[in-house]
Amino acid sequence: MSNVQLKNSERIGEVILSARNVSKVYGSTHALKGVNFDIRRGQVTTLFGENGAGKSTLMKILSGVIQPSSGEILLEGEQRTFHSTNDARACGIAIIHQELNLALNMNVRDNIFIGREIMNGSGVDFAEEERQARELMTELEEEIDPLTPVESLRLGQQQVIEIARALSVNARILIMDEPTSALSAAEVEVLFKIIRDLTARGVAIVYISHHLEEALEITDHAVVLRDGAMTASAPRSDIDLPWIVRNMVGDHFDLGSPPDGYEMGDVALEVSDLTVTNPAGIRVVDNLSLSVRAGEIVCIYGLMGAGRTELMECIAGRLHAREGEILLRGTSIAGLSIADRIESGLALVPEDRQRDGLVQTMSVGENLTLASISEFIRAMVMVPKREKQLVKDAIRNVTVKTAGGEAAIGSLSGGNQQKVVIGKMLATQPNVILLDEPSRGIDIGAKAEVFRLLAENARKGLAVVFSTSEVSECLSVAHRIIVMHKGRISAIFDANVTKERIMAASGESLVA
């Protein structure tokens, strides 16, 4: 161990960065209210809270993205002001943002070193950047060529590139805002191993995650924010899952149960012998068959790479089937475009809401009406009154917390943005709705609202299919649970199944 590492290890647990009485005000909105927050050397401090609780706002202040309205930041006891991320980075503070911040048209190497290129006598030293990028990929146990365009990588791999960029800075304080939201179980294990290596070297980690059980595995100290204020703080030895949930959302909380008290209708969606291949010709969905009835909620569970996303995107028309048939209310939809399938009553809520579900330059209302624009066009002319009513109804129906339809979509929390995407597709009045990881990156309270929304619409006769990689979500509102493994259905369960059986069928083992 080097002298620096030895010195750092001897100081494990001391406060390295503090927020003191920090507040942030946006107009009439108080995003943070006098928060006191400590980050300790060589430890993982986990920040829990619902969407909109102020977690990301606090982290943006600590990393120089924005400045506080009041309060102070102390770095090793000295007051500091970070006017930019460069200021914070110069002090050894790096952040991995919740929403990916990558240049999709650039390769992996250039994304890792963008804005801080390695220079030599003749300009940028691309060879050295590539060498270091390969080392980072090896450390993260990812077989990704540094010259690969980022846009060709799947979402989980893009998340790994975001992590690699933060690790390349050699930060002494590393903020991770939802770093595992798109990672597979194996990739999470690798990340946790890296986190433990970093903390052993004295690096302070701030970890934000809506995967509560996962966060408990890695944390040393927990802090809970609620409505912009800190409501609880405790060491790992004093907390458990009920403690987190109670301080986040109160007592007597759950994700719901399968809706009952009504009869399901006829088969609304039928998939027969469906096969989908990737560009390399490998079967990612392999001879799969399933059916969903009107009013039924079906959950598709599987690990990363199980074929869940490819199945949904093929049904929705985003991918082509190599073999098989898809029937919507008994009628084949082969050859129909995505727009035609929406018109026929089939809707998809995609996994990546930022890239595929929302238009960031549009308002909340414009995003809500984007998929049903034909409803308020008469003789090629917009009918504003009909559009405003649709926006008003959608905001009410999916309980979006917003200042109004004119508000910027970026002003909403992740959970409310997800409800806008769902509301947009529900506004098309579908018979079948597909939701790919609908709770990705949203808190437990927002999850419950999303599942309540699905249950309410199932009662009205909507056929619902949602995918998840969180086993606890399978046991919420689903009437049936379909487990996928390597492109095939490995098991079908009813709502009374145990977590252990679901995970075993997926090829996963329950971590003790």
Short mmCIF file of C-alpha atoms in Angstrom, two decimals:
data_model
loop_
_atom_site.label_atom_id
_atom_site.label_comp_id
_atom_site.label_asym_id
_atom_site.label_seq_id
_atom_site.Cartn_x
_atom_site.Cartn_y
_atom_site.Cartn_z
CA MET A 1 0.00 0.00 0.00
CA SER A 2 1.34 3.43 -0.92
CA ASN A 3 1.92 6.13 1.72
CA VAL A 4 -1.04 8.09 0.33
CA GLN A 5 -3.32 5.06 0.54
CA LEU A 6 -2.07 4.30 4.07
CA LYS A 7 -2.69 7.88 5.15
CA ASN A 8 -6.20 7.79 3.67
CA SER A 9 -7.03 4.44 5.27
CA GLU A 10 -6.04 5.80 8.67
CA ARG A 11 -8.53 8.65 8.20
CA ILE A 12 -11.47 6.48 7.09
CA GLY A 13 -14.74 7.82 8.44
CA GLU A 14 -13.75 11.47 8.87
CA VAL A 15 -15.97 14.06 7.18
CA ILE A 16 -14.42 15.28 3.93
CA LEU A 17 -17.30 17.28 2.39
CA SER A 18 -20.27 18.93 4.11
CA ALA A 19 -23.36 20.86 3.18
CA ARG A 20 -24.46 23.24 5.94
CA ASN A 21 -28.00 24.71 5.96
CA VAL A 22 -28.13 24.45 2.17
CA SER A 23 -31.31 25.63 0.46
CA LYS A 24 -32.27 25.88 -3.20
CA VAL A 25 -35.23 27.89 -4.44
CA TYR A 26 -36.70 27.87 -7.95
CA GLY A 27 -39.34 30.60 -8.06
CA SER A 28 -41.94 29.50 -5.51
CA THR A 29 -40.54 25.96 -5.29
CA HIS A 30 -38.21 25.11 -2.39
CA ALA A 31 -36.23 22.15 -3.73
CA LEU A 32 -33.99 22.08 -0.63
CA LYS A 33 -34.77 23.42 2.83
CA GLY A 34 -31.78 23.95 5.11
CA VAL A 35 -30.15 20.57 4.49
CA ASN A 36 -27.12 19.41 6.51
CA PHE A 37 -25.27 16.55 4.83
CA ASP A 38 -21.89 14.95 5.49
CA ILE A 39 -19.74 12.79 3.22
CA ARG A 40 -17.16 10.60 4.95
CA ARG A 41 -13.79 9.51 3.63
CA GLY A 42 -13.65 5.84 2.64
CA GLN A 43 -17.34 5.23 3.23
CA VAL A 44 -20.52 4.91 1.17
CA THR A 45 -23.18 7.43 2.17
CA THR A 46 -26.50 6.46 0.61
CA LEU A 47 -29.11 9.13 -0.03
CA PHE A 48 -32.71 7.89 -0.10
CA GLY A 49 -35.84 9.80 -1.06
CA GLU A 50 -38.75 9.96 -3.47
CA ASN A 51 -38.50 11.66 -6.85
CA GLY A 52 -38.64 15.38 -6.19
CA ALA A 53 -37.30 15.00 -2.63
CA GLY A 54 -34.22 17.04 -3.55
CA LYS A 55 -31.56 14.33 -3.91
CA SER A 56 -30.35 15.24 -7.38
CA THR A 57 -30.53 18.96 -6.57
CA LEU A 58 -28.24 18.47 -3.56
CA MET A 59 -25.79 16.40 -5.60
CA LYS A 60 -25.73 19.00 -8.39
CA ILE A 61 -24.81 21.63 -5.80
CA LEU A 62 -22.03 19.48 -4.35
CA SER A 63 -20.61 18.80 -7.82
CA GLY A 64 -20.76 22.39 -9.10
CA VAL A 65 -23.57 21.94 -11.63
CA ILE A 66 -25.70 24.55 -9.83
CA GLN A 67 -25.15 26.89 -6.87
CA PRO A 68 -27.21 26.96 -3.65
CA SER A 69 -29.60 29.81 -2.88
CA SER A 70 -28.23 29.87 0.66
CA GLY A 71 -25.98 27.86 2.96
CA GLU A 72 -22.37 26.81 2.55
CA ILE A 73 -20.20 23.94 1.33
CA LEU A 74 -17.19 22.87 3.39
CA LEU A 75 -14.36 20.82 1.91
CA GLU A 76 -12.15 19.40 4.68
CA GLY A 77 -13.45 22.12 6.97
CA GLU A 78 -12.83 25.04 4.58
CA GLN A 79 -15.68 26.93 2.88
CA ARG A 80 -15.72 26.46 -0.89
CA THR A 81 -17.81 27.77 -3.78
CA PHE A 82 -18.02 25.62 -6.90
CA HIS A 83 -18.93 27.85 -9.84
CA SER A 84 -18.79 24.95 -12.29
CA THR A 85 -18.18 21.22 -12.57
CA ASN A 86 -14.59 22.07 -13.50
CA ASP A 87 -14.18 23.80 -10.11
CA ALA A 88 -15.55 20.74 -8.33
CA ARG A 89 -13.48 18.33 -10.46
CA ALA A 90 -10.33 20.30 -9.62
CA CYS A 91 -11.12 19.56 -5.97
CA GLY A 92 -11.52 15.84 -6.71
CA ILE A 93 -15.33 15.66 -6.97
CA ALA A 94 -16.93 13.68 -9.82
CA ILE A 95 -20.55 12.80 -10.49
CA ILE A 96 -22.35 10.10 -12.46
CA HIS A 97 -25.71 11.63 -13.38
CA GLN A 98 -29.04 9.79 -13.23
CA GLU A 99 -29.80 10.52 -16.87
CA LEU A 100 -27.01 9.51 -19.22
CA ASN A 101 -24.93 12.43 -20.46
CA LEU A 102 -23.13 10.90 -23.43
CA ALA A 103 -22.43 12.05 -26.97
CA LEU A 104 -24.06 9.22 -28.89
CA ASN A 105 -22.35 10.09 -32.18
CA MET A 106 -18.88 9.74 -30.62
CA ASN A 107 -16.98 6.61 -29.67
CA VAL A 108 -16.33 5.24 -26.18
CA ARG A 109 -12.80 6.63 -25.92
CA ASP A 110 -13.83 10.16 -26.87
CA ASN A 111 -16.78 10.12 -24.47
CA ILE A 112 -14.56 9.12 -21.55
CA PHE A 113 -12.04 11.93 -22.16
CA ILE A 114 -14.32 14.62 -23.60
CA GLY A 115 -13.42 18.05 -22.22
CA ARG A 116 -10.15 16.83 -20.64
CA GLU A 117 -8.27 15.28 -23.52
CA ILE A 118 -4.77 13.88 -22.98
CA MET A 119 -2.34 16.05 -24.93
CA ASN A 120 1.15 15.47 -26.28
CA GLY A 121 3.47 17.62 -28.36
CA SER A 122 1.45 17.23 -31.54
CA GLY A 123 -2.08 17.45 -30.14
CA VAL A 124 -4.48 14.93 -28.63
CA ASP A 125 -2.76 11.66 -27.65
CA PHE A 126 -5.46 9.31 -28.96
CA ALA A 127 -3.28 6.23 -28.43
CA GLU A 128 -2.88 6.95 -24.71
CA GLU A 129 -6.58 7.72 -24.35
CA GLU A 130 -7.39 4.40 -26.02
CA ARG A 131 -4.97 2.54 -23.75
CA GLN A 132 -6.51 4.05 -20.61
CA ALA A 133 -10.02 3.41 -21.93
CA ARG A 134 -9.15 -0.27 -22.46
CA GLU A 135 -7.84 -0.48 -18.90
CA LEU A 136 -11.12 0.98 -17.60
CA MET A 137 -13.16 -1.51 -19.63
CA THR A 138 -11.04 -4.35 -18.20
CA GLU A 139 -11.54 -3.01 -14.67
CA LEU A 140 -15.30 -2.86 -15.28
CA GLU A 141 -15.20 -6.36 -16.84
CA GLU A 142 -16.82 -5.17 -20.05
CA GLU A 143 -15.66 -6.36 -23.48
CA ILE A 144 -16.25 -3.02 -25.20
CA ASP A 145 -13.82 -1.71 -27.79
CA PRO A 146 -12.92 1.93 -27.00
CA LEU A 147 -13.49 2.82 -30.66
CA THR A 148 -17.10 1.56 -30.63
CA PRO A 149 -19.71 4.29 -31.30
CA VAL A 150 -21.74 4.82 -28.12
CA GLU A 151 -25.01 4.89 -30.06
CA SER A 152 -24.50 1.21 -30.98
CA LEU A 153 -24.31 0.12 -27.32
CA ARG A 154 -27.29 -1.07 -25.33
CA LEU A 155 -28.48 1.08 -22.43
CA GLY A 156 -26.66 -0.93 -19.75
CA GLN A 157 -23.36 -0.62 -21.61
CA GLN A 158 -23.87 3.12 -22.01
CA GLN A 159 -24.31 3.30 -18.24
CA VAL A 160 -20.95 1.52 -17.86
CA ILE A 161 -19.31 4.16 -20.08
CA GLU A 162 -20.73 6.88 -17.83
CA ILE A 163 -19.21 5.09 -14.82
CA ALA A 164 -15.88 4.66 -16.62
CA ARG A 165 -15.73 8.40 -17.33
CA ALA A 166 -16.17 9.19 -13.63
CA LEU A 167 -13.58 6.60 -12.59
CA SER A 168 -11.05 8.03 -15.06
CA VAL A 169 -10.92 11.30 -13.11
CA ASN A 170 -9.36 9.60 -10.04
CA ALA A 171 -11.80 11.48 -7.83
CA ARG A 172 -11.55 11.46 -4.05
CA ILE A 173 -15.31 12.08 -3.83
CA LEU A 174 -17.49 10.17 -6.28
CA ILE A 175 -21.23 10.86 -6.50
CA MET A 176 -23.30 8.08 -8.09
CA ASP A 177 -26.85 9.12 -8.96
CA GLU A 178 -28.73 5.93 -9.95
CA PRO A 179 -25.61 4.20 -11.34
CA THR A 180 -27.25 0.76 -11.63
CA SER A 181 -30.60 1.72 -13.15
CA ALA A 182 -29.75 0.05 -16.46
CA LEU A 183 -27.20 -2.55 -15.29
CA SER A 184 -27.61 -6.31 -15.18
CA ALA A 185 -27.15 -8.24 -11.91
CA ALA A 186 -23.63 -9.27 -12.99
CA GLU A 187 -22.73 -5.66 -13.85
CA VAL A 188 -24.02 -4.49 -10.46
CA GLU A 189 -21.74 -7.03 -8.74
CA VAL A 190 -18.74 -5.66 -10.66
CA LEU A 191 -19.69 -2.08 -9.74
CA PHE A 192 -20.00 -3.00 -6.06
CA LYS A 193 -16.57 -4.62 -6.15
CA ILE A 194 -15.14 -1.42 -7.63
CA ILE A 195 -16.92 0.68 -4.98
CA ARG A 196 -15.37 -1.45 -2.22
CA ASP A 197 -11.93 -1.10 -3.81
CA LEU A 198 -12.37 2.68 -4.01
CA THR A 199 -13.50 3.07 -0.41
CA ALA A 200 -10.59 0.90 0.74
CA ARG A 201 -8.33 3.51 -0.90
CA GLY A 202 -10.10 6.30 0.99
CA VAL A 203 -12.46 7.50 -1.76
CA ALA A 204 -15.76 8.85 -0.42
CA ILE A 205 -18.84 7.60 -2.26
CA VAL A 206 -22.31 9.16 -2.34
CA TYR A 207 -24.77 6.59 -3.64
CA ILE A 208 -28.33 7.33 -4.75
CA SER A 209 -30.62 4.48 -5.75
CA HIS A 210 -34.30 3.56 -5.83
CA HIS A 211 -33.27 -0.11 -5.57
CA LEU A 212 -33.56 -0.12 -1.79
CA GLU A 213 -32.39 -3.66 -1.06
CA GLU A 214 -29.43 -3.22 -3.41
CA ALA A 215 -28.44 0.06 -1.72
CA LEU A 216 -28.57 -1.56 1.71
CA GLU A 217 -25.97 -4.05 0.55
CA ILE A 218 -23.35 -1.38 -0.18
CA THR A 219 -24.08 1.47 2.25
CA ASP A 220 -22.19 2.49 5.39
CA HIS A 221 -24.44 5.40 6.33
CA ALA A 222 -27.96 6.32 5.21
CA VAL A 223 -29.65 9.71 4.87
CA VAL A 224 -33.29 10.26 3.91
CA LEU A 225 -34.63 13.39 2.18
CA ARG A 226 -38.34 14.16 2.04
CA ASP A 227 -39.83 17.26 0.40
CA GLY A 228 -36.44 18.97 0.36
CA ALA A 229 -35.63 18.38 4.03
CA MET A 230 -33.52 15.74 5.77
CA THR A 231 -35.84 13.52 7.81
CA ALA A 232 -33.48 10.79 9.05
CA SER A 233 -29.84 9.80 9.25
CA ALA A 234 -28.28 6.63 10.68
CA PRO A 235 -25.37 4.18 10.29
CA ARG A 236 -25.94 0.90 8.46
CA SER A 237 -26.15 -1.05 11.72
CA ASP A 238 -29.27 0.90 12.73
CA ILE A 239 -31.31 0.66 9.54
CA ASP A 240 -33.28 -1.88 7.54
CA LEU A 241 -35.75 -1.81 4.64
CA PRO A 242 -38.80 -0.84 6.77
CA TRP A 243 -36.78 2.04 8.28
CA ILE A 244 -36.03 3.43 4.81
CA VAL A 245 -39.60 3.11 3.53
CA ARG A 246 -41.09 4.55 6.73
CA ASN A 247 -38.88 7.64 6.58
CA MET A 248 -39.41 8.08 2.83
CA VAL A 249 -43.16 7.64 2.50
CA GLY A 250 -44.62 6.84 5.92
CA ASP A 251 -46.11 3.67 7.44
CA HIS A 252 -48.49 1.15 5.86
CA PHE A 253 -47.02 1.31 2.37
CA ASP A 254 -46.93 -1.28 -0.41
CA LEU A 255 -46.81 -1.52 -4.19
CA GLY A 256 -50.38 -2.76 -4.49
CA SER A 257 -51.94 -6.10 -5.36
CA PRO A 258 -53.54 -7.63 -8.47
CA PRO A 259 -56.90 -5.93 -9.16
CA ASP A 260 -59.90 -8.20 -8.68
CA GLY A 261 -63.69 -8.10 -8.52
CA TYR A 262 -64.24 -8.17 -12.27
CA GLU A 263 -64.18 -10.67 -15.12
CA MET A 264 -61.45 -10.56 -17.72
CA GLY A 265 -62.45 -10.33 -21.37
CA ASP A 266 -61.35 -12.11 -24.52
CA VAL A 267 -57.75 -12.48 -25.63
CA ALA A 268 -56.51 -9.02 -26.60
CA LEU A 269 -52.95 -9.92 -27.58
CA GLU A 270 -51.67 -13.24 -28.86
CA VAL A 271 -48.08 -14.01 -29.80
CA SER A 272 -47.34 -17.33 -31.50
CA ASP A 273 -43.91 -18.89 -32.13
CA LEU A 274 -42.21 -15.49 -32.26
CA THR A 275 -38.51 -15.36 -33.10
CA VAL A 276 -36.41 -12.18 -33.17
CA THR A 277 -32.72 -12.03 -34.07
CA ASN A 278 -30.11 -9.38 -33.42
CA PRO A 279 -27.85 -7.94 -36.17
CA ALA A 280 -25.44 -10.85 -35.63
CA GLY A 281 -28.22 -13.34 -36.34
CA ILE A 282 -28.44 -14.59 -32.74
CA ARG A 283 -31.94 -15.40 -31.49
CA VAL A 284 -32.80 -12.92 -28.75
CA VAL A 285 -36.44 -14.06 -28.70
CA ASP A 286 -36.67 -17.76 -29.46
CA ASN A 287 -39.95 -19.37 -30.58
CA LEU A 288 -41.97 -17.60 -27.87
CA SER A 289 -45.76 -17.77 -27.45
CA LEU A 290 -48.04 -15.96 -25.01
CA SER A 291 -51.53 -14.49 -24.78
CA VAL A 292 -53.00 -11.67 -22.68
CA ARG A 293 -56.68 -11.10 -22.01
CA ALA A 294 -58.53 -7.80 -21.72
CA GLY A 295 -58.31 -6.66 -18.08
CA GLU A 296 -55.30 -8.85 -17.33
CA ILE A 297 -51.94 -7.60 -16.03
CA VAL A 298 -48.99 -9.76 -17.06
CA CYS A 299 -45.47 -9.18 -15.74
CA ILE A 300 -42.45 -10.35 -17.75
CA TYR A 301 -39.43 -10.88 -15.53
CA GLY A 302 -35.89 -11.64 -16.60
CA LEU A 303 -32.28 -10.64 -16.24
CA MET A 304 -30.53 -8.27 -18.63
CA GLY A 305 -30.27 -10.03 -21.98
CA ALA A 306 -33.28 -12.29 -21.38
CA GLY A 307 -35.05 -10.81 -24.42
CA ARG A 308 -37.73 -8.77 -22.64
CA THR A 309 -37.06 -5.50 -24.48
CA GLU A 310 -36.71 -7.22 -27.87
CA LEU A 311 -40.05 -9.00 -27.34
CA MET A 312 -41.86 -5.75 -26.55
CA GLU A 313 -40.23 -3.78 -29.33
CA CYS A 314 -41.09 -6.47 -31.87
CA ILE A 315 -44.75 -6.50 -30.79
CA ALA A 316 -44.82 -2.69 -31.03
CA GLY A 317 -43.24 -2.70 -34.49
CA ARG A 318 -39.81 -1.30 -33.63
CA LEU A 319 -38.11 -4.63 -34.46
CA HIS A 320 -38.96 -7.12 -37.19
CA ALA A 321 -39.93 -10.70 -36.42
CA ARG A 322 -37.95 -13.40 -38.17
CA GLU A 323 -40.72 -15.92 -37.56
CA GLY A 324 -44.07 -16.10 -35.83
CA GLU A 325 -47.35 -14.21 -35.67
CA ILE A 326 -48.76 -11.37 -33.57
CA LEU A 327 -52.54 -10.96 -33.29
CA LEU A 328 -54.25 -7.90 -31.85
CA ARG A 329 -57.85 -8.76 -30.93
CA GLY A 330 -57.67 -11.71 -33.33
CA THR A 331 -56.25 -9.76 -36.29
CA SER A 332 -52.69 -10.07 -37.54
CA ILE A 333 -50.66 -6.85 -37.32
CA ALA A 334 -47.86 -8.10 -39.57
CA GLY A 335 -46.74 -5.34 -41.90
CA LEU A 336 -48.29 -2.54 -39.85
CA SER A 337 -46.06 0.41 -39.00
CA ILE A 338 -45.64 1.68 -35.44
CA ALA A 339 -48.18 4.44 -36.13
CA ASP A 340 -50.63 1.92 -37.60
CA ARG A 341 -50.27 -0.30 -34.52
CA ILE A 342 -50.96 2.66 -32.25
CA GLU A 343 -54.02 3.47 -34.36
CA SER A 344 -55.12 -0.17 -34.00
CA GLY A 345 -54.95 0.03 -30.20
CA LEU A 346 -51.41 -1.08 -29.30
CA ALA A 347 -49.12 1.21 -27.27
CA LEU A 348 -45.55 0.89 -26.00
CA VAL A 349 -43.94 2.77 -23.10
CA PRO A 350 -40.20 2.35 -23.89
CA GLU A 351 -37.44 1.57 -21.42
CA ASP A 352 -35.44 4.75 -22.05
CA ARG A 353 -37.90 7.59 -21.45
CA GLN A 354 -35.32 10.29 -22.15
CA ARG A 355 -34.28 8.98 -25.56
CA ASP A 356 -37.43 7.26 -26.80
CA GLY A 357 -40.34 8.51 -24.70
CA LEU A 358 -39.99 12.29 -24.45
CA VAL A 359 -39.06 15.28 -26.59
CA GLN A 360 -36.96 17.44 -24.27
CA THR A 361 -37.60 20.68 -26.18
CA MET A 362 -41.39 20.29 -25.81
CA SER A 363 -43.61 21.17 -22.88
CA VAL A 364 -45.43 18.71 -20.64
CA GLY A 365 -48.64 19.22 -22.63
CA GLU A 366 -46.97 18.83 -26.01
CA ASN A 367 -45.39 15.57 -24.89
CA LEU A 368 -48.72 14.29 -23.56
CA THR A 369 -50.53 14.88 -26.86
CA LEU A 370 -47.75 13.86 -29.24
CA ALA A 371 -49.04 10.31 -29.89
CA SER A 372 -52.71 11.34 -30.24
CA ILE A 373 -52.29 14.52 -32.27
CA SER A 374 -54.86 13.32 -34.84
CA GLU A 375 -57.56 13.64 -32.16
CA PHE A 376 -57.51 17.44 -32.33
CA ILE A 377 -56.74 18.09 -35.99
CA ARG A 378 -59.69 18.96 -38.22
CA ALA A 379 -59.16 19.62 -41.95
CA MET A 380 -55.39 19.97 -41.36
CA VAL A 381 -56.00 22.62 -38.70
CA MET A 382 -55.26 22.28 -34.96
CA VAL A 383 -58.19 22.65 -32.58
CA PRO A 384 -56.53 24.21 -29.46
CA LYS A 385 -59.57 23.74 -27.25
CA ARG A 386 -59.60 19.96 -27.78
CA GLU A 387 -55.85 19.80 -27.23
CA LYS A 388 -56.02 21.74 -23.96
CA GLN A 389 -58.81 19.50 -22.70
CA LEU A 390 -56.82 16.37 -23.55
CA VAL A 391 -53.78 17.76 -21.70
CA LYS A 392 -55.91 18.68 -18.69
CA ASP A 393 -57.52 15.23 -18.60
CA ALA A 394 -54.19 13.43 -19.01
CA ILE A 395 -52.51 15.40 -16.21
CA ARG A 396 -55.45 14.58 -13.93
CA ASN A 397 -55.75 10.93 -14.94
CA VAL A 398 -52.10 10.05 -14.43
CA THR A 399 -51.62 12.51 -11.52
CA VAL A 400 -48.65 14.39 -12.98
CA LYS A 401 -47.27 16.89 -10.46
CA THR A 402 -46.63 19.93 -12.65
CA ALA A 403 -47.28 23.66 -12.77
CA GLY A 404 -49.35 23.01 -15.90
CA GLY A 405 -49.24 21.81 -19.47
CA GLU A 406 -46.98 24.72 -20.45
CA ALA A 407 -44.23 23.68 -18.01
CA ALA A 408 -40.95 22.40 -19.47
CA ILE A 409 -40.71 18.60 -19.38
CA GLY A 410 -37.25 18.96 -17.82
CA SER A 411 -38.76 20.67 -14.79
CA LEU A 412 -40.46 17.42 -13.72
CA SER A 413 -38.97 14.72 -11.51
CA GLY A 414 -38.12 11.36 -13.05
CA GLY A 415 -41.29 9.79 -11.70
CA ASN A 416 -43.50 12.50 -13.13
CA GLN A 417 -41.73 12.34 -16.47
CA GLN A 418 -42.48 8.61 -16.55
CA LYS A 419 -46.14 9.31 -15.84
CA VAL A 420 -46.15 11.75 -18.79
CA VAL A 421 -44.87 8.97 -21.08
CA ILE A 422 -47.56 6.60 -19.77
CA GLY A 423 -50.21 9.30 -20.03
CA LYS A 424 -49.17 10.03 -23.61
CA MET A 425 -49.78 6.41 -24.60
CA LEU A 426 -53.00 6.07 -22.58
CA ALA A 427 -54.31 9.14 -24.43
CA THR A 428 -54.33 7.03 -27.61
CA GLN A 429 -57.02 4.88 -25.92
CA PRO A 430 -55.22 1.55 -26.44
CA ASN A 431 -56.62 -1.95 -25.99
CA VAL A 432 -53.15 -3.28 -25.12
CA ILE A 433 -50.33 -1.37 -23.44
CA LEU A 434 -46.74 -2.62 -23.20
CA LEU A 435 -44.44 -1.06 -20.60
CA ASP A 436 -40.73 -1.86 -20.70
CA GLU A 437 -39.25 -1.34 -17.21
CA PRO A 438 -41.85 1.32 -16.29
CA SER A 439 -40.31 1.93 -12.86
CA ARG A 440 -36.72 2.39 -14.02
CA GLY A 441 -35.14 5.29 -12.13
CA ILE A 442 -38.22 6.27 -10.13
CA ASP A 443 -38.76 6.08 -6.38
CA ILE A 444 -40.95 3.71 -4.43
CA GLY A 445 -43.78 6.23 -4.10
CA ALA A 446 -43.84 6.91 -7.84
CA LYS A 447 -43.69 3.16 -8.49
CA ALA A 448 -46.81 2.67 -6.41
CA GLU A 449 -48.59 5.42 -8.37
CA VAL A 450 -47.60 3.81 -11.69
CA PHE A 451 -48.83 0.38 -10.59
CA ARG A 452 -52.06 1.89 -9.23
CA LEU A 453 -52.57 3.51 -12.63
CA LEU A 454 -52.09 0.16 -14.37
CA ALA A 455 -54.54 -1.56 -12.01
CA GLU A 456 -57.19 1.13 -12.57
CA ASN A 457 -56.94 0.78 -16.33
CA ALA A 458 -57.00 -3.01 -16.19
CA ARG A 459 -60.33 -2.76 -14.37
CA LYS A 460 -61.59 -0.78 -17.39
CA GLY A 461 -60.60 -3.62 -19.72
CA LEU A 462 -57.06 -2.63 -20.73
CA ALA A 463 -54.66 -5.53 -21.31
CA VAL A 464 -51.37 -4.66 -19.59
CA VAL A 465 -47.94 -6.21 -20.12
CA PHE A 466 -45.00 -4.80 -18.18
CA SER A 467 -41.42 -5.98 -17.87
CA THR A 468 -39.15 -5.64 -14.87
CA SER A 469 -35.78 -6.75 -13.57
CA GLU A 470 -36.86 -6.18 -9.96
CA VAL A 471 -38.39 -9.33 -8.54
CA SER A 472 -40.35 -7.47 -5.86
CA GLU A 473 -42.31 -5.68 -8.61
CA CYS A 474 -43.50 -9.02 -9.98
CA LEU A 475 -45.41 -9.51 -6.74
CA SER A 476 -47.31 -6.22 -6.95
CA VAL A 477 -50.23 -5.90 -9.40
CA ALA A 478 -49.59 -8.73 -11.86
CA HIS A 479 -52.15 -11.52 -12.27
CA ARG A 480 -49.56 -13.66 -14.05
CA ILE A 481 -45.74 -13.64 -14.04
CA ILE A 482 -43.87 -14.87 -17.10
CA VAL A 483 -40.16 -15.52 -16.57
CA MET A 484 -37.82 -15.24 -19.57
CA HIS A 485 -34.35 -16.73 -19.83
CA LYS A 486 -32.17 -16.47 -22.96
CA GLY A 487 -35.08 -15.52 -25.19
CA ARG A 488 -37.46 -18.23 -24.02
CA ILE A 489 -40.21 -18.54 -21.42
CA SER A 490 -38.73 -20.57 -18.59
CA ALA A 491 -41.71 -20.45 -16.22
CA ILE A 492 -45.22 -19.05 -15.77
CA PHE A 493 -46.52 -18.30 -12.25
CA ASP A 494 -49.61 -16.85 -10.63
CA ALA A 495 -49.51 -14.04 -8.07
CA ASN A 496 -48.88 -16.42 -5.15
CA VAL A 497 -45.38 -17.40 -6.22
CA THR A 498 -42.31 -16.66 -4.05
CA LYS A 499 -39.35 -14.46 -4.97
CA GLU A 500 -37.06 -17.47 -4.76
CA ARG A 501 -38.99 -19.43 -7.40
CA ILE A 502 -39.08 -16.47 -9.78
CA MET A 503 -35.36 -15.84 -9.45
CA ALA A 504 -34.50 -19.52 -9.82
CA ALA A 505 -36.50 -19.72 -13.05
CA SER A 506 -34.58 -16.74 -14.44
CA GLY A 507 -31.21 -18.33 -13.77
CA GLU A 508 -30.54 -16.02 -10.82
CA SER A 509 -29.89 -16.99 -7.22
CA LEU A 510 -31.20 -14.99 -4.25
CA VAL A 511 -28.37 -13.18 -2.50
CA ALA A 512 -28.34 -13.90 1.22
#
